[in-house]
Coordinates of C-alpha atoms in Angstrom, one line a residue:
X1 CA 95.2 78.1 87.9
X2 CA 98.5 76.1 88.6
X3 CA 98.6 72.3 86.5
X4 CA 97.7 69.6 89.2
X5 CA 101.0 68.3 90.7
X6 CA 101.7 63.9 90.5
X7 CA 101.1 62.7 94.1
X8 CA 99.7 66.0 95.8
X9 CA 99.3 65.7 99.5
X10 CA 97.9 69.1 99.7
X11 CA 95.5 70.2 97.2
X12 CA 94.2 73.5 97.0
X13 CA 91.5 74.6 94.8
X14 CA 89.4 77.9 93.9
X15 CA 90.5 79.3 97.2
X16 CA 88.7 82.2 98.3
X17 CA 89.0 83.9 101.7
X18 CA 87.8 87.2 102.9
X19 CA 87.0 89.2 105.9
X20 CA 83.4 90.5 107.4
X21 CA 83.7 94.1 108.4
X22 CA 82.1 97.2 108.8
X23 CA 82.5 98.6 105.3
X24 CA 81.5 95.1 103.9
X25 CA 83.6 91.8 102.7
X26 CA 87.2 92.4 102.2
X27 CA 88.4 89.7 99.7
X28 CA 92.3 89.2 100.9
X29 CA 92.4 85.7 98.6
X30 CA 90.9 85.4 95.5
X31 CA 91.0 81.8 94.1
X32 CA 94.1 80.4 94.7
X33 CA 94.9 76.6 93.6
X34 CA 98.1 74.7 94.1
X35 CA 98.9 71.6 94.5
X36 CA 102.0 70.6 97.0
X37 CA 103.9 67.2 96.2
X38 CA 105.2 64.7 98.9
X39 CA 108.5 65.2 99.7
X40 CA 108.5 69.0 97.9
X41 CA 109.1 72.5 99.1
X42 CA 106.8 75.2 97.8
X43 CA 107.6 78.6 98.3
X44 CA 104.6 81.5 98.1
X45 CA 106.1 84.9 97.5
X46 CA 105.2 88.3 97.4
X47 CA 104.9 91.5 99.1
X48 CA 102.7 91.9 102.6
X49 CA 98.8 92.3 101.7
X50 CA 99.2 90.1 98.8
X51 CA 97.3 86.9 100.7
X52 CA 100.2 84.5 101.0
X53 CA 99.8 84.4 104.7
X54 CA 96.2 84.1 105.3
X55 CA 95.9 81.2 102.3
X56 CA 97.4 78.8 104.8
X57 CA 96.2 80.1 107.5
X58 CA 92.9 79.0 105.6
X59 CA 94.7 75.7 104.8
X60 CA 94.8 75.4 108.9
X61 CA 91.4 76.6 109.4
X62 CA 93.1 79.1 111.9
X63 CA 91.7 82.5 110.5
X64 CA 90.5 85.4 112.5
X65 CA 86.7 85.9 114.1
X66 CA 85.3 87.7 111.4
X67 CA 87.2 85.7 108.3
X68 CA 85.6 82.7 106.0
X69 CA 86.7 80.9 103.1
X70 CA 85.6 79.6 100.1
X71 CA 86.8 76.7 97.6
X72 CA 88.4 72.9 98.3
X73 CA 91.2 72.4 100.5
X74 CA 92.5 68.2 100.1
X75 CA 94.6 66.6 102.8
X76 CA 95.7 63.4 101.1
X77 CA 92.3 63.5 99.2
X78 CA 90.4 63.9 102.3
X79 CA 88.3 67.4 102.2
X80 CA 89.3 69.5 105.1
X81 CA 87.8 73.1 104.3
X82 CA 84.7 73.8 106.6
X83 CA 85.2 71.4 109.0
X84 CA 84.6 72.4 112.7
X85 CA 87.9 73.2 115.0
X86 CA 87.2 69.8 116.9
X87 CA 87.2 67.7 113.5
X88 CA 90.3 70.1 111.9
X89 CA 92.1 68.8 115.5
X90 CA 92.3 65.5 114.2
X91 CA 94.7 66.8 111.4
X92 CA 96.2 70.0 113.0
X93 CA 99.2 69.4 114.9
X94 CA 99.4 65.8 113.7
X95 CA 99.3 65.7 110.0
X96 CA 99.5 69.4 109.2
X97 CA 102.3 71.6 111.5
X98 CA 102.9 75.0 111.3
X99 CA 105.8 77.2 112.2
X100 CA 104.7 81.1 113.1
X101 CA 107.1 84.3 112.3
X102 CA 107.4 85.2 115.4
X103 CA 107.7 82.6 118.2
X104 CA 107.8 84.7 121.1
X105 CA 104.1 85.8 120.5
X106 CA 103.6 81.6 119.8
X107 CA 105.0 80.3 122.9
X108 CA 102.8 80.8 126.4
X109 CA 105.8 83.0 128.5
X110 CA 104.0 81.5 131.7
X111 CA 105.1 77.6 131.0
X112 CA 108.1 76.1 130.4
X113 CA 109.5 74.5 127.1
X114 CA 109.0 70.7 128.1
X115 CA 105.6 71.4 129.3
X116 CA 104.8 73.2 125.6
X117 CA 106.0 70.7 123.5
X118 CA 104.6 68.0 125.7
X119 CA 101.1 68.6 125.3
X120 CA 100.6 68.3 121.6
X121 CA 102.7 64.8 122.2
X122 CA 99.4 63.7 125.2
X123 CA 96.9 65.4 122.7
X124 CA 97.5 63.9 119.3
X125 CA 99.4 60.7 120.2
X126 CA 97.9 59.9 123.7
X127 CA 101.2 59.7 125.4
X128 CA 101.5 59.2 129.0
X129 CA 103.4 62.2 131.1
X130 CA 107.1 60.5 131.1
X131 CA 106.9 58.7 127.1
X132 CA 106.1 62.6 126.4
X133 CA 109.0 64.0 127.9
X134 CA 111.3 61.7 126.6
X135 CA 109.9 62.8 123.2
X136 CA 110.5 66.4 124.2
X137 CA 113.8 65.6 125.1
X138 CA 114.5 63.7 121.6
X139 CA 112.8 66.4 120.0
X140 CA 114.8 69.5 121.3
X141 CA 117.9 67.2 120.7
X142 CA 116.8 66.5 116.9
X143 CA 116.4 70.1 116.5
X144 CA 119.8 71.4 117.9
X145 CA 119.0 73.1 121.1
X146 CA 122.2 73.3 123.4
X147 CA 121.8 71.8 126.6
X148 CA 118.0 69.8 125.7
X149 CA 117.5 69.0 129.1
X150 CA 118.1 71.9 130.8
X151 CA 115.9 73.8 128.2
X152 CA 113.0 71.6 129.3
X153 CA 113.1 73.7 132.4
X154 CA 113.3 77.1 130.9
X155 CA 110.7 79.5 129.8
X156 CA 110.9 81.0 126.5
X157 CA 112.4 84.4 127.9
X158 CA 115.7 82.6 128.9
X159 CA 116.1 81.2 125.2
X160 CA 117.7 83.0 121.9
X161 CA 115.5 84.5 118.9
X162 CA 117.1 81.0 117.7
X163 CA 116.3 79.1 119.8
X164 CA 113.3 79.9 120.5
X165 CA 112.9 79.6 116.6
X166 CA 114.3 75.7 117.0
X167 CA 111.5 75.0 120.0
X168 CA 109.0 76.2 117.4
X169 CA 109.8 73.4 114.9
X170 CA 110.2 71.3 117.0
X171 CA 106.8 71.7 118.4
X172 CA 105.5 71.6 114.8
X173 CA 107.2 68.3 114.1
X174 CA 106.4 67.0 117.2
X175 CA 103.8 63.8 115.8
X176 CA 105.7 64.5 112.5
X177 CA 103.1 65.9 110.1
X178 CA 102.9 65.1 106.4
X179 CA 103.0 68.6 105.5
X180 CA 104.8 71.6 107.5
X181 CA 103.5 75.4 106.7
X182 CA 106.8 77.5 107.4
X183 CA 105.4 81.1 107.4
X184 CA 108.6 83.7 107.8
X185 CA 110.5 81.7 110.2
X186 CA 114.1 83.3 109.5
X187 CA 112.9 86.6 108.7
X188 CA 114.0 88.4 112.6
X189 CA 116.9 85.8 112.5
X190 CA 120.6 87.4 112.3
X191 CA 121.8 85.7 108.8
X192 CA 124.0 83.0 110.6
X193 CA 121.4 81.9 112.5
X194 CA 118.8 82.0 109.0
X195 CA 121.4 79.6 107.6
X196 CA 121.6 77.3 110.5
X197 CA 117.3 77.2 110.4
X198 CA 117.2 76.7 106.7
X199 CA 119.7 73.8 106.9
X200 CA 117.9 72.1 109.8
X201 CA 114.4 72.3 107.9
X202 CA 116.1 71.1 104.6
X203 CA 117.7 68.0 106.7
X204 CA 114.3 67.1 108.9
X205 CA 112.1 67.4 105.7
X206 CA 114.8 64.6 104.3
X207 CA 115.0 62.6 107.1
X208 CA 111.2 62.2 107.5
X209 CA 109.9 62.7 103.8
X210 CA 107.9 66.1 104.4
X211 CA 106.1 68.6 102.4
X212 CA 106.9 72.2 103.4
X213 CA 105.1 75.2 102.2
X214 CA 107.7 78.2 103.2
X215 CA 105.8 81.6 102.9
X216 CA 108.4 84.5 102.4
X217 CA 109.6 87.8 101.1
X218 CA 112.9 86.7 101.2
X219 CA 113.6 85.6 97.5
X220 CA 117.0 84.4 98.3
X221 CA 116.0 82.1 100.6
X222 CA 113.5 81.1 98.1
X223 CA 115.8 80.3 95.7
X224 CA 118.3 78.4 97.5
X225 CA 115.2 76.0 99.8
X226 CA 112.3 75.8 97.2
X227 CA 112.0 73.2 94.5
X228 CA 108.9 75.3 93.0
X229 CA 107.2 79.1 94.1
X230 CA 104.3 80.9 93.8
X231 CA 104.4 84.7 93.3
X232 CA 101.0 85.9 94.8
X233 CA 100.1 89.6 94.2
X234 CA 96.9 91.4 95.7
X235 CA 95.2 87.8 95.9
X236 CA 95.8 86.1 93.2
X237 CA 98.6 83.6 91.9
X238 CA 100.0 85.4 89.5
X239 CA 102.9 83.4 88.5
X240 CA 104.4 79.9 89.4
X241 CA 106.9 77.5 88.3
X242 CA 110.2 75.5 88.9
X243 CA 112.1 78.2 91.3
X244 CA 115.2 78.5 88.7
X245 CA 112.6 78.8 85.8
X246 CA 110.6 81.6 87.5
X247 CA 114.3 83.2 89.1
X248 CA 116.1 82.9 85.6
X249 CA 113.0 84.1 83.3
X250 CA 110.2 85.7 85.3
X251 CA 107.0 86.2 83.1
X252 CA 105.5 88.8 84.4
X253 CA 106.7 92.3 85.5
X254 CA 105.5 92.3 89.5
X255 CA 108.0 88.9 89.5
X256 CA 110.4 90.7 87.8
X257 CA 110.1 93.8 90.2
X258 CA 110.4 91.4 93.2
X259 CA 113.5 90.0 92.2
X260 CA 115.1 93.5 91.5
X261 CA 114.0 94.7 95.0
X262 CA 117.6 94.3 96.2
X263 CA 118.7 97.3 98.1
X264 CA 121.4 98.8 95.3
X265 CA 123.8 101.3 95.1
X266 CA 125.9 103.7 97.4
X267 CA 125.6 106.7 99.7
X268 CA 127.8 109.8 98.8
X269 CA 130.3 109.8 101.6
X270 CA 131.1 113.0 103.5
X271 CA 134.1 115.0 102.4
X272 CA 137.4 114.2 103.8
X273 CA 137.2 117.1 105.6
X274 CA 133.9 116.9 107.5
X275 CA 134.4 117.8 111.2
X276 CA 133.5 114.5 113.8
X277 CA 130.4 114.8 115.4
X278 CA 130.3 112.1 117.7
X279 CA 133.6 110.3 119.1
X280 CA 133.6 107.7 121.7
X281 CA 136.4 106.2 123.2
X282 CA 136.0 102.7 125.4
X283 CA 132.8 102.4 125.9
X284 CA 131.7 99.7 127.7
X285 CA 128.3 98.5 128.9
X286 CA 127.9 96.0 132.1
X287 CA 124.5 94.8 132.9
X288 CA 124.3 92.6 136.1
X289 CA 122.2 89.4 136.3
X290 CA 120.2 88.2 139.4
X291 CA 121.2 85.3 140.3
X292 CA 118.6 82.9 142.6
X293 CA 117.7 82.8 146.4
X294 CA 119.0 85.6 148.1
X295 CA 121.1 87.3 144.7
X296 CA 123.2 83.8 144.7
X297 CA 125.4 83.4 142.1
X298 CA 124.4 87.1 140.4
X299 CA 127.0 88.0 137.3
X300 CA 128.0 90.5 135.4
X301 CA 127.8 90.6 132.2
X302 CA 130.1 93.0 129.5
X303 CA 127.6 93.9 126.8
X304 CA 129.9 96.6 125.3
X305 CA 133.3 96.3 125.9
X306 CA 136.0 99.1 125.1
X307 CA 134.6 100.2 121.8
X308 CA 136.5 103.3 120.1
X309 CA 134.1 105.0 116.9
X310 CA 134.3 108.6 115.3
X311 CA 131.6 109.3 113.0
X312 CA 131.8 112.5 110.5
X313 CA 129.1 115.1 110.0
X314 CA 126.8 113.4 106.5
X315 CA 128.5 109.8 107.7
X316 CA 126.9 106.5 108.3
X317 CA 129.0 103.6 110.3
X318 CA 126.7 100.6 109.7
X319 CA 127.1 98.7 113.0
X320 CA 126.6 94.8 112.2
X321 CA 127.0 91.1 114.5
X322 CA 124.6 88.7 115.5
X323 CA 121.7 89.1 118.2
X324 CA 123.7 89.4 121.6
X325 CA 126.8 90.8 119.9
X326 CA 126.4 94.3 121.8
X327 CA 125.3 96.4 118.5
X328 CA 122.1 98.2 119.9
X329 CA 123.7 98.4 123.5
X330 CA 126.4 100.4 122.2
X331 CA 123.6 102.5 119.8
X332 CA 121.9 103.6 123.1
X333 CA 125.2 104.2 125.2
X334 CA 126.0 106.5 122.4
X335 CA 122.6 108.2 123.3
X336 CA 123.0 107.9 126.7
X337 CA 120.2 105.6 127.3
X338 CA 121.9 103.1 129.1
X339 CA 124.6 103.9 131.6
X340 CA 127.8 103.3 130.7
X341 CA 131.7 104.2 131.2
X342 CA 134.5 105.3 128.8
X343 CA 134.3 108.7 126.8
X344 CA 131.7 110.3 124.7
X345 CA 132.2 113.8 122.8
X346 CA 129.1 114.6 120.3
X347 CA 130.0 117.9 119.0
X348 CA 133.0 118.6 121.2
X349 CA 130.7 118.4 124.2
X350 CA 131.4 115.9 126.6
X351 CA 128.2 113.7 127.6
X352 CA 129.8 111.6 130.1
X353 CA 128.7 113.8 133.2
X354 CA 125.4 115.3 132.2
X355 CA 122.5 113.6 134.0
X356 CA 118.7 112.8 132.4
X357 CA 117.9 116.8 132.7
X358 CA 121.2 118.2 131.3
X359 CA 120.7 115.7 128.4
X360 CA 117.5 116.5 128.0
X361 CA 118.0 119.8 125.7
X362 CA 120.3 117.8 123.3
X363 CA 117.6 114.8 122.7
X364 CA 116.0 116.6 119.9
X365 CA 119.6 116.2 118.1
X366 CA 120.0 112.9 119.1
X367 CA 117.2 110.8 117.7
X368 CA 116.2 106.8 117.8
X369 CA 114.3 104.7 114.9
X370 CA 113.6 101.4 116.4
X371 CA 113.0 98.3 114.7
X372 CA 109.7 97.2 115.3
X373 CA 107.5 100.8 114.1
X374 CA 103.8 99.4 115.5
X375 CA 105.4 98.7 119.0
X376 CA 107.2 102.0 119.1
X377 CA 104.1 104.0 118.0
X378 CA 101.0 104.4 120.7
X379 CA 98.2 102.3 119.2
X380 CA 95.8 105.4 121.0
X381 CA 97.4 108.7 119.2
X382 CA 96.9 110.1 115.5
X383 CA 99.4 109.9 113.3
X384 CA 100.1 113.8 113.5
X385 CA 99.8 113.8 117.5
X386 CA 102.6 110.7 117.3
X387 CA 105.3 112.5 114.8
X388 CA 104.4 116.1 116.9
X389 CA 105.1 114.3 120.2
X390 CA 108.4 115.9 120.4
X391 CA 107.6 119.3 119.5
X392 CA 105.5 119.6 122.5
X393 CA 108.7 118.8 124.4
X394 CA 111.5 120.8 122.7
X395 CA 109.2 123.5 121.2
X396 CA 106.8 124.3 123.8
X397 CA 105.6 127.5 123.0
X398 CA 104.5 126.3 119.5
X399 CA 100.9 125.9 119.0
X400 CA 98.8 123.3 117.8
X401 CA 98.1 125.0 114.6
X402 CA 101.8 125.4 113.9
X403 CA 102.6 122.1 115.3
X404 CA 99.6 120.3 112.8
X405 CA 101.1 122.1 109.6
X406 CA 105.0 120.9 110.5
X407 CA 103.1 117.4 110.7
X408 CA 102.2 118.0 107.3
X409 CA 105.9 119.3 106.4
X410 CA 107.2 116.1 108.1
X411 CA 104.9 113.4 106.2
X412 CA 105.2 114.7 103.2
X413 CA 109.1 114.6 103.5
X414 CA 108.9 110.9 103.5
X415 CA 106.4 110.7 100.8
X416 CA 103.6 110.0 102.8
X417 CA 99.8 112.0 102.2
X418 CA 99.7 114.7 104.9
X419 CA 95.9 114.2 104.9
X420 CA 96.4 110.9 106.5
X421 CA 97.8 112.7 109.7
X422 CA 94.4 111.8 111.7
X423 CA 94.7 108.4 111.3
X424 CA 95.9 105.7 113.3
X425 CA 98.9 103.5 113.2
X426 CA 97.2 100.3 112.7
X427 CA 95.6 101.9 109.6
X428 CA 98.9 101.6 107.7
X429 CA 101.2 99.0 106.4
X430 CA 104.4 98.3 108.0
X431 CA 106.3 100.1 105.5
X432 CA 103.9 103.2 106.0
X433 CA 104.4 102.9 110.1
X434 CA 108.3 103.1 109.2
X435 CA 107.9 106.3 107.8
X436 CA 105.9 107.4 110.8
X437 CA 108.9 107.0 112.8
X438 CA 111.4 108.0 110.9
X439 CA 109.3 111.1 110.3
X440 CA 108.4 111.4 114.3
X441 CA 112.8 111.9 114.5
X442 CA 113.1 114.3 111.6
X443 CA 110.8 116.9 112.6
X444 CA 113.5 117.9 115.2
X445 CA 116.0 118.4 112.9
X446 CA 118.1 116.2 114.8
X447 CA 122.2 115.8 113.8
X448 CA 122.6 112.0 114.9
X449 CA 119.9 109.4 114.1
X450 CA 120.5 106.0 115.7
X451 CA 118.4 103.5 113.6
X452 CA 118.1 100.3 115.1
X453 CA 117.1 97.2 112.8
X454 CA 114.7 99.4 111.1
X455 CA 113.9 97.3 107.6
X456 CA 114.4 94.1 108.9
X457 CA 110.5 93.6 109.2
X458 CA 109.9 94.8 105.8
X459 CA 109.4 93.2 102.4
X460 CA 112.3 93.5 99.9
X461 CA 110.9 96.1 97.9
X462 CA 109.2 98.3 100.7
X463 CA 113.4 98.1 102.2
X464 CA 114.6 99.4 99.0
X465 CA 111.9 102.3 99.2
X466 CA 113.2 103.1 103.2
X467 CA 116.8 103.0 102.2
X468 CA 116.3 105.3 99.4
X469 CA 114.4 107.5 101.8
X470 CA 117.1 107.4 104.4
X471 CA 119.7 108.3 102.1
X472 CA 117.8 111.0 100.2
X473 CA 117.4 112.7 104.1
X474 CA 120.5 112.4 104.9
X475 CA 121.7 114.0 101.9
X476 CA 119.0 117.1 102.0
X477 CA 120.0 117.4 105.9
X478 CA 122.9 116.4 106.5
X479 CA 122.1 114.0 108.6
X480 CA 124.9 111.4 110.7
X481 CA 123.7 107.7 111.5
X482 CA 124.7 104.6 113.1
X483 CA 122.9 102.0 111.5
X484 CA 122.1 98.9 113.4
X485 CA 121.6 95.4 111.7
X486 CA 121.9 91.9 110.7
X487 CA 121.3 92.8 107.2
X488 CA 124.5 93.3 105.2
X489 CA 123.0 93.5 101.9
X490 CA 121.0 97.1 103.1
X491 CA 124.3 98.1 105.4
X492 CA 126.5 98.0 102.8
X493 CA 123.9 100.0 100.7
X494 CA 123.6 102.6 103.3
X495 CA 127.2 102.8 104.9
X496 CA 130.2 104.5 104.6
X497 CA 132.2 102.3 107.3
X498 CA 131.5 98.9 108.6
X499 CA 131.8 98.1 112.6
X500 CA 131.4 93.6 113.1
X501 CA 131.1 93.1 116.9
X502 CA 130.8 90.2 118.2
X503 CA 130.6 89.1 122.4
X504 CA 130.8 93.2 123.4
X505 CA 134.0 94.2 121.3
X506 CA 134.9 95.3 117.8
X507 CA 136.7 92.6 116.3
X508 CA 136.8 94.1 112.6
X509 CA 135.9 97.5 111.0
X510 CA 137.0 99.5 107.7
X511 CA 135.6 100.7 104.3
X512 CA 132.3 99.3 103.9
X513 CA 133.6 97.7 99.9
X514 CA 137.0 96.8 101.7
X515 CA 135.3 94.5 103.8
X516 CA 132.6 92.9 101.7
X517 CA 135.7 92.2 99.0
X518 CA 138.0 90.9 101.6
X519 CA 136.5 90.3 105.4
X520 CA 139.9 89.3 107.3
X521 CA 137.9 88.0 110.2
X522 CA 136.6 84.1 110.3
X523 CA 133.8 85.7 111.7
X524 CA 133.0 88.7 109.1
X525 CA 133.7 86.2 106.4
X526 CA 130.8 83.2 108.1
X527 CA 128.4 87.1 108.1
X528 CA 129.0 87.7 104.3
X529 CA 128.6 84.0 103.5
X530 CA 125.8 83.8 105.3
X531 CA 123.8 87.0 103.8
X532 CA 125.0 86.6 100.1
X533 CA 125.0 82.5 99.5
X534 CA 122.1 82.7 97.1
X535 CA 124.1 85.6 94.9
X536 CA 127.7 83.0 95.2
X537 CA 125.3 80.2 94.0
X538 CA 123.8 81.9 91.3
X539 CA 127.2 83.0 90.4

């Protein structure tokens, strides 16, 4: 039980919520109370499972078919748990917004942006058609959208991860509520665009006297936007406080466990002497655009252009820049996914001229972890038939008894219980679906593993778990990667060398500590600032 907060607009008391199903109730929140203060920010931490999430999504009476919830909820003393989805209307949307982790799944791809953040505007404060799109207008401007009235015409499709972010709070400040429930806005943001989001939310809560509730796993953003946080665990609040009290004496050991959760320490390079296993020299990448009636006005645009890498047998080039920069283009040109021009040697074999079936034979050395695990694993395959997949490609005559007992082999070398190998993906966390894939990669033994954003869905401490994993293969197999991401804090954890793009080209590379201690680029220095504020702060 958290003391009652001075001047609560939200109050939140004995909070239970569970979910019917087959095997009985699931209890995912198990009476929560807190209190949120006008004008405050309150984080809720902790790791996915532990009921952050689906407490507010009680607080907005927005949880799933078969889920209920028990307890008080208060809107400026006005009881608002149990109420119908008509009478919660009245308070949804206008006093209470929310902004959703991901907005592409948020925003309706078949209607454009005006029309989206329009209709709250007609709904809550019975605007007429043109009074609403001059507040969408003033809204997109408020929120820093290039171009606002362009981007009243576009669909979300034609907008940035960033921008589609910014439409998103914008839409949730639209009839600007008293509180706004932030749940992981930044968290598939590149770090320079996390920073621009978290100073727009600090400046709007400001400027109109807001209360936000900012659910993350991202304890650095905690402690540089939140005036208090919660640390929830399995359910329950287990501890809460003023953010630098809780960051600079934790009470209890999960807290303590959360903060230390930062990926730490260094791979052990390759020797000097390891031979090269993949070189490419000027690659680029050109994808061309349609343009309108007829293919007027098409373009082309340079998504890789003339990048030179060589990466040593055991080595890892961490590939890093901003969404758009060209970093997982030029991870699948080096795969020869994508077509592309310039030279590419992966063990003294040119792979330039070989078409789809002369590459074929070399795919089980050259493997690809994506970033999202649930969308790159068929929701209608067991576990086993998903990591085997390749086998029954590049090891045909094997059968299925053989092929079941390397499924074993291959979850059990990233710690995961070979008797779950007749399940389904859905029946694991995201952490556990990440091994799924990497595993699915390493039971081909492959040479090259091109791993594509693969923590940056994941909490702190379930990264720190992967990136030991990844190194520990690597290390057992000798294993090469490019790693892919906006994460520099797990990059420089995992690499050996650093390549920043930026706009299709390379503008600074080097020793992955020569250019954390001194980035020469404006750009690789705005990166580092970006990802490791919170630790210059606390310094």
């Amino acid at each position: 039980m958290t003391a009652p907060v001075h001047d609560a607009v939200l109050s939140v008391r004995n909070l239970e919520v569970g979910f019917r199903t087959a095997d009985g109730e699931l209890k995912a929140v198990k009476g929560v109370s807190l209190d949120v203060a006008r004008g405050e920010t309150l984080a809720i931490v902790g790791e996915s499972g532990s009921g952050k999430s689906q407490t507010m999504m009680a607080v907005m009476g927005l949880l799933a078919s078969n889920g209920f919830a028990r307890g008080s909820v208060k809107l400026g003393g006005e009881e608002i748990l149990g109420l119908s989805p008509r009478e919660l209307n009245r308070f949804r949307g206008s006093r209470m917004g929310m902004i959703f982790q991901e907005p592409m799944t948020s925003l309706d791809p078949l209607y454009k942006i005006g029309r989206q953040l329009e209709e709250p505007l007609r709904a809550h404060a019975r605007m007429g058609r043109a009074q609403a799109r001059a507040r969408a207008l003033e809204l997109l401007t408020l929120v820093g959208i290039p171009r606002p009235k362009e981007r009243l015409d576009s669909y979300p499709h034609e907008l940035s991860g960033g921008q589609r972010q910014r439409v998103m709070i914008a839409m949730a400040l639209a009839n600007r509520p008293e509180v706004l429930i932030a749940d992981e806005p930044t968290t598939a943001l590149d770090v320079t665009i996390q920073a621009q989001i978290l100073e727009l939310l600090a400046g709007l809560k400001d400027k109109f006297g807001m209360s936000i509730v900012f659910i993350t796993h991202d304890l650095g953003i905690v402690r540089r936007f939140a005036d208090r946080v919660i640390v929830m665990k399995s359910g329950e609040a287990v501890e809460t406080g003023p953010t630098e009290a809780v960051f600079a004496a934790p009470k209890q050991a999960y807290t303590r466990m959360l903060l230390a959760a930062e990926p730490t320490g260094r791979k052990v390079p390759p020797p000097a002497d390891a031979p090269v296993l993949v070189e490419a020299r000027d690659v680029r990448v050109t994808f061309r655009l349609r343009g309108g009636f007829l293919g007027r006005g098409a373009s082309d645009l340079r998504a890789v252009d003339g990048v030179d890498l060589a990466l040593r047998r055991g080595g890892t080039i961490g590939i890093v820049g901003e969404s758009g920069s060209g970093k997982s283009t030029l991870g699948r040109a080096i795969l020869r996914l994508v077509p592309s021009s310039g030279a590419i040697r992966f063990e003294d074999r040119n792979l330039m001229p070989l078409d789809r079936a002369a590459m074929r034979p070399l795919r089980k050395q050259l493997q690809l972890v994506f970033q999202d695990p649930f969308g790159s694993l068929s929701p209608r395959m067991t576990v086993g038939e998903i990591v085997t997949e390749g086998l029954l490609v590049h090891s045909p005559g094997m059968s299925r008894a053989e092929r079941d007992q390397r499924a074993a082999l291959a979850l059990e070398e990233v710690s995961l219980d070979p008797a779950t190998r007749n399940r389904f993906p859905h029946e694991f966390s995201g952490g556990q679906r990440q091994r799924i894939a990497i595993a699915r990669a390493m039971i081909l033994h492959p040479s090259l593993v091109v791993l594509d954003e693969p923590t940056s869905a994941l909490d702190r401490s379930v990264q720190k778990e992967i990136v030991d994993l990844l190194r520990d293969l690597q290390i057992r197999h000798g294993l090469s990667y490019l790693f892919i991401s906006h994460d520099l804090a797990v990059v420089r954890a995992l690499s050996d060398e650093i390549i920043v793009m930026k706009g299709g080209q390379v503008v600074e590379r080097g020793d992955v500590d020569a250019i954390f201690a001194n980035p020469r680029e404006p750009y690789t220095q705005a990166l580092i600032k970006a990802a490791f504020l919170t630790q210059e702060q606390a310094a």
